[in-house]
XYZ file of C-alpha atoms in Angstrom:
541
model
C 7.837 -85.068 123.166
C 8.558 -88.503 124.639
C 4.969 -89.544 124.021
C 5.226 -88.286 120.470
C 8.460 -90.229 119.815
C 6.982 -93.330 121.380
C 3.902 -93.039 119.208
C 6.056 -92.463 116.115
C 8.223 -95.526 116.855
C 5.121 -97.611 117.460
C 3.773 -96.453 114.090
C 7.031 -97.123 112.186
C 7.912 -100.545 113.674
C 5.329 -102.443 111.561
C 6.903 -101.020 108.407
C 10.355 -102.280 109.444
C 8.859 -105.677 110.222
C 7.102 -105.662 106.854
C 10.389 -104.743 105.158
C 12.176 -107.633 106.865
C 9.510 -110.115 105.826
C 9.346 -108.982 102.196
C 12.095 -108.092 99.763
C 12.064 -104.842 97.812
C 10.886 -106.698 94.694
C 8.081 -108.354 96.628
C 6.944 -105.037 98.111
C 6.918 -103.412 94.668
C 5.009 -106.378 93.319
C 2.437 -106.295 96.138
C 1.800 -102.557 95.904
C 1.601 -102.666 92.117
C -0.990 -105.413 92.284
C -3.000 -103.402 94.789
C -3.504 -100.524 92.362
C -3.611 -102.328 89.010
C -5.298 -105.626 89.829
C -8.708 -104.327 88.732
C -7.398 -103.603 85.225
C -5.752 -107.024 84.875
C -8.868 -108.802 86.129
C -11.013 -106.808 83.694
C -8.936 -107.544 80.607
C -8.533 -111.237 81.346
C -12.013 -111.737 82.792
C -13.303 -115.182 81.865
C -16.928 -115.460 80.793
C -18.408 -118.497 82.586
C -20.319 -120.598 80.038
C -20.711 -123.421 82.555
C -19.158 -124.643 85.781
C -16.505 -126.592 83.913
C -15.137 -123.959 81.560
C -14.727 -120.245 81.079
C -13.431 -118.258 78.099
C -11.516 -114.936 78.385
C -13.606 -112.307 76.603
C -10.510 -110.875 74.901
C -9.926 -114.285 73.310
C -13.463 -114.247 71.904
C -12.799 -110.820 70.352
C -9.479 -111.969 68.848
C -10.787 -115.188 67.312
C -14.143 -113.643 66.379
C -12.351 -110.872 64.494
C -10.024 -113.359 62.781
C -12.979 -115.489 61.653
C -14.801 -112.400 60.337
C -11.755 -111.233 58.341
C -11.208 -114.740 56.944
C -14.766 -114.855 55.612
C -14.888 -111.199 54.479
C -11.667 -111.486 52.447
C -12.644 -114.864 50.978
C -9.965 -117.013 52.630
C -7.115 -114.584 51.959
C -5.030 -116.638 54.413
C -5.083 -119.450 51.818
C -5.508 -117.699 48.469
C -2.887 -115.039 49.226
C -0.169 -117.376 50.531
C 1.666 -118.004 47.252
C 1.487 -114.310 46.330
C 2.948 -113.432 49.751
C 5.970 -115.654 49.140
C 6.574 -114.036 45.738
C 6.289 -110.524 47.216
C 8.874 -111.326 49.917
C 11.183 -112.687 47.199
C 10.961 -109.312 45.408
C 9.021 -110.466 42.332
C 6.883 -107.302 42.329
C 9.406 -104.813 43.711
C 9.336 -102.850 40.457
C 5.629 -102.044 40.484
C 5.731 -101.358 44.224
C 8.442 -98.741 43.740
C 7.041 -96.991 40.678
C 3.509 -98.229 40.034
C 2.252 -100.768 37.486
C 0.752 -98.138 35.193
C 4.058 -96.228 35.045
C 6.093 -99.290 34.067
C 3.669 -101.502 32.169
C 0.600 -99.451 31.330
C 0.217 -99.083 27.542
C 3.894 -98.532 26.656
C 5.798 -99.709 23.585
C 9.040 -101.664 24.062
C 11.177 -98.616 23.077
C 9.365 -96.352 25.513
C 9.942 -98.933 28.243
C 13.710 -98.925 27.608
C 13.851 -95.131 27.982
C 11.732 -95.416 31.097
C 14.200 -97.825 32.703
C 17.047 -95.367 32.092
C 15.326 -92.293 33.465
C 13.056 -93.533 36.241
C 13.841 -92.447 39.796
C 14.425 -94.937 42.614
C 12.914 -92.820 45.372
C 9.318 -92.782 44.185
C 7.989 -95.149 46.893
C 7.808 -93.993 50.511
C 9.116 -96.233 53.268
C 12.272 -97.200 55.141
C 12.617 -101.002 54.929
C 12.057 -103.903 52.522
C 9.227 -106.437 52.739
C 11.592 -109.043 54.196
C 12.982 -106.626 56.797
C 9.485 -105.563 57.870
C 8.444 -109.208 58.181
C 11.461 -110.164 60.308
C 11.075 -107.060 62.483
C 7.475 -108.025 63.238
C 8.369 -111.718 63.672
C 11.107 -110.831 66.154
C 8.433 -109.400 68.462
C 6.329 -112.582 68.401
C 8.749 -115.487 67.917
C 10.316 -116.271 71.273
C 9.368 -117.504 74.707
C 5.761 -118.107 73.679
C 6.868 -120.640 71.089
C 9.245 -122.420 73.465
C 7.596 -122.159 76.875
C 3.983 -121.255 76.094
C 3.371 -124.311 73.925
C 4.682 -126.631 76.648
C 2.325 -125.077 79.189
C -0.633 -125.373 76.780
C 0.114 -129.063 76.164
C 0.457 -129.778 79.864
C -3.047 -128.381 80.459
C -4.855 -129.270 77.228
C -2.961 -132.351 76.067
C -1.811 -133.092 72.480
C -5.209 -132.031 71.068
C -4.431 -128.406 71.916
C -1.982 -128.463 68.983
C -4.806 -128.798 66.450
C -6.671 -125.755 67.769
C -3.423 -123.824 68.039
C -2.789 -124.389 64.329
C -6.359 -123.324 63.500
C -5.910 -120.099 65.503
C -2.715 -119.401 63.562
C -4.414 -119.904 60.196
C -7.337 -117.637 61.144
C -4.914 -115.043 62.523
C -3.341 -114.696 59.083
C -6.432 -112.800 57.920
C -6.258 -110.421 60.896
C -2.610 -109.620 60.196
C -3.410 -108.986 56.539
C -6.167 -106.487 57.361
C -4.404 -104.494 60.088
C -1.044 -104.289 58.268
C -2.692 -103.126 55.039
C -4.289 -100.298 57.006
C -0.957 -99.556 58.707
C 0.633 -98.723 55.347
C -2.475 -97.037 53.915
C -2.801 -94.412 56.659
C 0.842 -93.940 57.715
C 2.495 -90.524 57.984
C 5.831 -89.849 56.293
C 7.991 -87.077 57.781
C 10.021 -84.568 55.718
C 13.157 -86.670 56.281
C 11.452 -89.865 55.120
C 10.839 -91.236 58.618
C 7.643 -93.292 58.731
C 5.091 -92.994 61.534
C 2.450 -95.678 61.378
C 0.286 -98.170 63.183
C -3.237 -98.364 64.603
C -2.974 -94.861 66.086
C -2.966 -93.423 62.569
C -5.541 -95.603 60.859
C -7.885 -95.257 63.826
C -7.628 -91.479 63.725
C -7.476 -90.845 59.951
C -9.442 -93.848 58.745
C -12.406 -93.362 61.056
C -12.370 -89.614 60.302
C -12.989 -90.492 56.655
C -16.001 -92.516 57.799
C -17.402 -89.517 59.707
C -16.345 -90.931 63.082
C -13.440 -88.613 63.839
C -14.227 -88.258 67.538
C -14.347 -92.007 68.103
C -11.177 -92.438 66.065
C -9.209 -89.944 68.177
C -10.310 -91.602 71.438
C -9.444 -95.095 70.191
C -6.078 -93.871 68.865
C -5.087 -92.343 72.216
C -6.208 -95.510 74.037
C -4.086 -97.659 71.739
C -1.043 -95.391 72.128
C -1.253 -95.588 75.932
C -1.646 -99.371 75.872
C 1.246 -99.934 73.448
C 3.609 -97.829 75.587
C 2.677 -99.795 78.706
C 3.035 -103.085 76.870
C 6.440 -102.100 75.482
C 7.858 -101.372 78.938
C 6.467 -104.577 80.457
C 5.862 -107.636 78.313
C 7.997 -106.295 75.467
C 10.884 -105.319 77.733
C 11.070 -106.172 81.451
C 9.628 -109.669 81.077
C 12.027 -110.473 78.238
C 15.021 -109.127 80.187
C 13.925 -110.995 83.304
C 13.612 -114.356 81.540
C 16.849 -113.904 79.582
C 18.756 -113.024 82.765
C 17.249 -116.013 84.588
C 18.286 -118.380 81.778
C 21.798 -116.896 81.691
C 22.248 -117.248 85.453
C 20.944 -120.818 85.366
C 23.121 -121.857 82.396
C 26.354 -120.737 84.088
C 25.212 -121.604 87.649
C 25.623 -118.022 88.898
C 22.849 -117.991 91.513
C 23.563 -115.766 94.478
C 25.900 -113.472 92.542
C 25.448 -110.051 90.962
C 25.319 -111.656 87.495
C 21.752 -110.476 86.860
C 22.736 -106.856 87.481
C 25.637 -106.980 85.042
C 23.607 -108.954 82.534
C 20.944 -106.232 82.606
C 23.532 -103.480 82.126
C 25.188 -105.217 79.161
C 21.829 -106.039 77.565
C 20.659 -102.429 77.988
C 23.821 -101.134 76.282
C 23.462 -103.530 73.343
C 19.774 -102.724 72.916
C 20.527 -98.973 73.130
C 23.085 -99.285 70.334
C 20.474 -100.903 68.085
C 17.338 -98.881 68.861
C 18.976 -95.460 68.711
C 19.487 -96.147 64.995
C 15.712 -96.401 64.445
C 13.709 -98.905 62.401
C 16.396 -99.198 59.700
C 18.996 -100.495 62.152
C 16.387 -102.611 63.973
C 15.390 -104.203 60.645
C 19.023 -104.883 59.715
C 19.555 -106.718 63.015
C 16.297 -108.670 63.010
C 16.689 -109.819 59.397
C 19.833 -111.648 60.552
C 18.827 -112.813 64.047
C 15.308 -114.107 63.372
C 16.053 -116.411 60.414
C 19.236 -117.688 62.104
C 17.727 -118.505 65.512
C 14.430 -119.764 64.105
C 16.423 -121.884 61.638
C 18.505 -123.485 64.402
C 15.415 -124.171 66.488
C 13.469 -125.706 63.589
C 16.536 -127.732 62.527
C 16.832 -129.158 66.048
C 13.141 -130.055 65.973
C 13.501 -131.713 62.557
C 16.423 -133.817 63.811
C 14.253 -135.083 66.666
C 11.344 -135.826 64.333
C 13.605 -137.714 61.921
C 15.181 -139.685 64.786
C 11.685 -140.623 65.969
C 10.041 -140.961 62.547
C 8.262 -144.121 63.708
C 6.271 -142.059 66.222
C 5.182 -139.243 63.852
C 2.027 -141.042 62.710
C 1.093 -141.877 66.309
C 1.693 -138.252 67.332
C -0.657 -136.856 64.688
C -3.251 -139.485 65.578
C -3.006 -138.452 69.242
C -3.278 -134.764 68.323
C -6.343 -135.320 66.147
C -8.026 -137.639 68.650
C -7.334 -135.291 71.548
C -8.641 -132.281 69.604
C -12.139 -133.749 69.406
C -12.354 -135.822 72.581
C -10.457 -134.071 75.358
C -10.453 -137.288 77.372
C -8.701 -137.016 80.719
C -8.212 -133.253 80.371
C -9.782 -130.673 82.666
C -12.667 -129.046 80.813
C -12.821 -131.880 78.259
C -13.152 -130.941 74.596
C -13.834 -127.256 75.300
C -10.857 -127.082 77.657
C -8.554 -128.472 74.966
C -9.979 -126.053 72.397
C -9.494 -123.032 74.651
C -5.878 -123.904 75.477
C -4.947 -124.389 71.829
C -6.716 -121.288 70.520
C -5.422 -119.190 73.402
C -1.822 -120.244 72.794
C -2.105 -119.612 69.052
C -3.798 -116.232 69.394
C -1.526 -114.989 72.166
C 1.635 -116.195 70.401
C 1.228 -114.464 67.030
C -0.603 -111.354 68.382
C -2.867 -111.266 65.322
C -5.538 -108.639 65.995
C -3.485 -106.867 68.653
C -2.288 -104.284 66.132
C 1.361 -104.219 67.185
C 2.707 -105.722 63.949
C 1.017 -103.001 61.883
C 3.533 -100.547 63.372
C 6.553 -102.452 62.012
C 4.951 -103.300 58.670
C 3.916 -99.681 58.056
C 7.583 -98.739 57.475
C 7.866 -100.793 54.273
C 8.767 -99.289 50.888
C 5.764 -99.669 48.592
C 3.104 -97.794 46.630
C 0.493 -100.506 47.338
C -0.512 -100.905 50.979
C -2.071 -104.336 50.372
C 1.327 -105.667 49.280
C 2.529 -105.492 52.882
C -0.745 -106.826 54.216
C -0.209 -109.913 52.068
C 3.365 -110.262 53.362
C 2.137 -109.922 56.948
C -0.163 -112.924 56.674
C 2.976 -115.095 56.581
C 3.772 -114.038 60.154
C 1.171 -116.136 62.043
C 1.935 -119.037 59.703
C 5.659 -118.996 60.559
C 5.148 -118.204 64.252
C 2.254 -120.526 65.062
C 1.638 -123.037 62.296
C 5.351 -123.857 61.854
C 7.376 -123.056 64.996
C 4.701 -123.671 67.662
C 3.665 -126.907 65.939
C 7.303 -128.045 65.812
C 7.593 -127.533 69.569
C 4.360 -129.429 70.188
C 5.424 -132.376 68.013
C 8.804 -132.611 69.759
C 7.131 -132.756 73.172
C 4.425 -135.247 72.133
C 6.863 -137.589 70.331
C 9.586 -137.601 73.008
C 6.903 -138.138 75.637
C 6.115 -141.583 74.167
C 9.424 -143.068 75.342
C 10.567 -140.681 78.074
C 7.342 -139.761 79.906
C 8.460 -136.158 80.437
C 4.950 -134.741 80.837
C 1.664 -135.826 82.381
C -1.151 -134.383 80.282
C -3.725 -132.546 82.348
C -1.207 -131.460 85.006
C -0.020 -127.886 84.457
C 3.723 -127.219 84.404
C 5.086 -123.891 85.607
C 8.424 -123.834 83.764
C 7.677 -124.381 80.090
C 11.256 -123.712 78.921
C 12.598 -126.495 81.158
C 10.048 -128.978 79.794
C 10.914 -128.114 76.188
C 14.638 -128.324 77.019
C 14.116 -131.780 78.554
C 12.336 -132.935 75.398
C 15.202 -131.742 73.171
C 17.918 -133.101 75.497
C 16.350 -136.559 75.421
C 17.404 -136.871 71.758
C 20.117 -134.210 71.310
C 22.340 -134.165 74.437
C 23.045 -130.667 75.803
C 20.735 -128.991 73.279
C 19.349 -127.106 76.293
C 22.489 -124.924 76.063
C 21.532 -123.948 72.519
C 17.958 -123.447 73.697
C 19.121 -121.078 76.430
C 21.081 -119.047 73.889
C 17.986 -119.029 71.676
C 15.864 -117.715 74.578
C 18.337 -114.877 75.153
C 18.514 -114.008 71.452
C 14.738 -114.164 71.019
C 14.329 -111.966 74.097
C 16.805 -109.462 72.627
C 15.033 -109.341 69.254
C 11.649 -108.984 70.976
C 12.921 -106.038 73.007
C 14.285 -104.094 70.058
C 11.072 -104.552 68.058
C 8.826 -103.605 70.974
C 10.976 -100.528 71.593
C 9.919 -99.351 68.138
C 6.258 -100.138 68.855
C 6.331 -98.236 72.139
C 8.209 -95.300 70.662
C 5.579 -94.884 67.945
C 2.903 -94.657 70.637
C 5.119 -92.264 72.631
C 5.695 -89.788 69.778
C 2.012 -89.958 68.873
C 1.125 -88.717 72.367
C 4.051 -86.389 73.106
C 5.110 -85.143 69.681
C 7.873 -85.949 67.216
C 11.464 -84.912 67.567
C 14.889 -86.261 68.493
C 14.583 -85.227 72.151
C 11.174 -86.888 72.553
C 12.431 -90.102 70.982
C 15.644 -90.077 73.026
C 13.699 -89.738 76.288
C 11.647 -92.817 75.442
C 14.681 -94.851 74.377
C 16.559 -94.001 77.579
C 13.547 -94.980 79.684
C 13.260 -98.220 77.720
C 16.899 -99.119 78.426
C 16.518 -98.313 82.130
C 13.542 -100.687 82.305
C 15.708 -103.442 80.789
C 18.019 -103.223 83.811
C 15.078 -103.078 86.224
C 13.490 -106.113 84.604
C 16.642 -108.198 84.900
C 17.040 -107.697 88.668
C 13.539 -107.754 90.224
C 10.661 -110.194 90.365
C 7.875 -109.068 88.102
C 4.698 -111.041 88.822
C 2.085 -108.288 89.018
C 4.044 -105.891 86.804
C 4.025 -108.434 83.992
C 0.363 -109.296 84.506
C -0.420 -105.595 84.120
C 1.748 -105.140 81.021
C 0.272 -108.268 79.424
C -3.156 -106.846 80.131
C -2.142 -103.609 78.389
C -0.924 -105.557 75.342
C -4.228 -107.370 75.017
C -6.183 -104.229 75.811
C -4.795 -103.031 72.462
C -7.172 -105.564 70.896
C -10.257 -103.505 71.766
C -9.574 -100.240 69.861
C -7.736 -102.108 67.100
C -10.443 -104.654 66.237
C -13.162 -101.969 66.366
C -11.240 -99.838 63.864
C -10.233 -102.676 61.523
C -13.794 -104.056 61.329
C -15.130 -100.599 60.395
C -12.379 -100.128 57.802
C -12.603 -103.538 56.095
C -14.073 -101.964 52.883
C -10.917 -99.840 52.622
C -8.759 -102.954 52.950
C -10.725 -104.741 50.224
C -10.341 -101.739 47.900
C -6.567 -101.727 48.464
C -6.381 -105.480 47.848
C -8.228 -105.155 44.537
C -5.931 -102.283 43.530
C -2.785 -104.327 44.193
C -4.056 -107.465 42.494
C -4.951 -105.327 39.456
C -1.370 -103.984 39.396
C 0.026 -107.530 39.439
C -2.335 -108.478 36.619
C -1.176 -105.474 34.544
C 2.440 -106.578 34.920
C 1.760 -110.204 34.004
C -0.336 -109.164 31.011
C 2.386 -106.810 29.759
C 5.057 -109.511 30.032
C 2.779 -111.979 28.225
C 2.435 -109.373 25.458
C 6.219 -109.257 25.019
C 7.453 -106.499 27.358
C 10.579 -107.154 29.423
C 10.341 -107.666 33.184
C 11.633 -104.321 34.554
C 12.475 -105.859 37.950
C 15.635 -107.336 36.369
C 17.036 -103.807 35.975
C 16.162 -102.455 39.432
């Protein structure tokens, strides 16, 4: 017995030593990396084109798909922009609720008056408006990537990365258009009006129509698994972790239990919102996103106006750096990769996540929401990311806050320094913005993950409640532990969504084109009827 106890103690001692050397968070992180590292390395594997530069294969798929959709839909990211703005403003809400033929197809003025009196308001399926769907999707993408990610990209790729970032955003508009059109086209609507949509449904139902039902089911299950994993990690724990860190830093609460209480409070607030479903999520995001994005853009505009004499020099530096890459690791290709990577990863065009939020819109024409969705990469990348880049480049002229070519680790701090150099204490506002953006990202990703969850485990209040409770528990976990490998894995799951999604969208592009033609025809019918003397019905709805 003594020998046995001695042997047991000898066996256990290393574990106690290991526990003393590493914290619980570090042990979790180490063990998680041990079992999931292969998946992370596979998703973010960089194809070596030469000794000086490598390109992640998932980035090639994202940008390749975006370029294909841009060409296939004849520059829809440009030609559809003005129409998208009008749709968001509600100019075509009447035909989207009831159909163009019903309201404007070969009717006399008297018949139209009777139609206005008797028509029903519930003829279009869906739960939210175009604007609400857009803000719900934007809330999942606008956030830390725009504030911190851009700073990191500039530190590695220099000012020239901004040019390629903008290009990635413009190309991504076509990807968002295609996947969100399909999201509405193949959505399911429950007996109570609840919408179930996203890549899971257009992969399964859309590919079945093409005679590829088996492939569609496999891709749909893969996507559902990936979106659940991504929602718990990058869409939840990472956001909670960064928000808690910013809160603790702002109020100098290091070494206290502030992170624990912050996580509990955040989980309660998120629970209150997400238990109400997409309608309550949309009501919250339609207020938070415009407000916080507006404050951030306003702060950036103030800095640009205060340094108007440097704006021309900044654009010259951006353009020169985009095509020279002088002094930057990897040269021109290195600059290009950093810019495109930041743009593609920021707006998530091609990932398929946004199609879940956009599929809940009220409309009879699926392409109407696809057109609205193309505004998302424009706002996220072309506007907000570019604003951040310009602020950093311009303030760097006089304050030397960044050395191009030397990677920074804390992008939020660099951006805060740039803002503080012109607007004292704006970093406080920036910290609040980080927390609010993190909150809005969490509530939107909870909806994405839940759609994947019910697809795999069935619909029902109990099934949904289980997911929502788990989601809120992970908020608390994320706020109190270090997440290195956990976040790497969840990020890998988010970008693994690209694979089944792009395959399905490429195969289904003819369906998207058919839906686009159908919607544009409906708009034409309305305009023609009004030109012929009929009244615009939208004034009465």
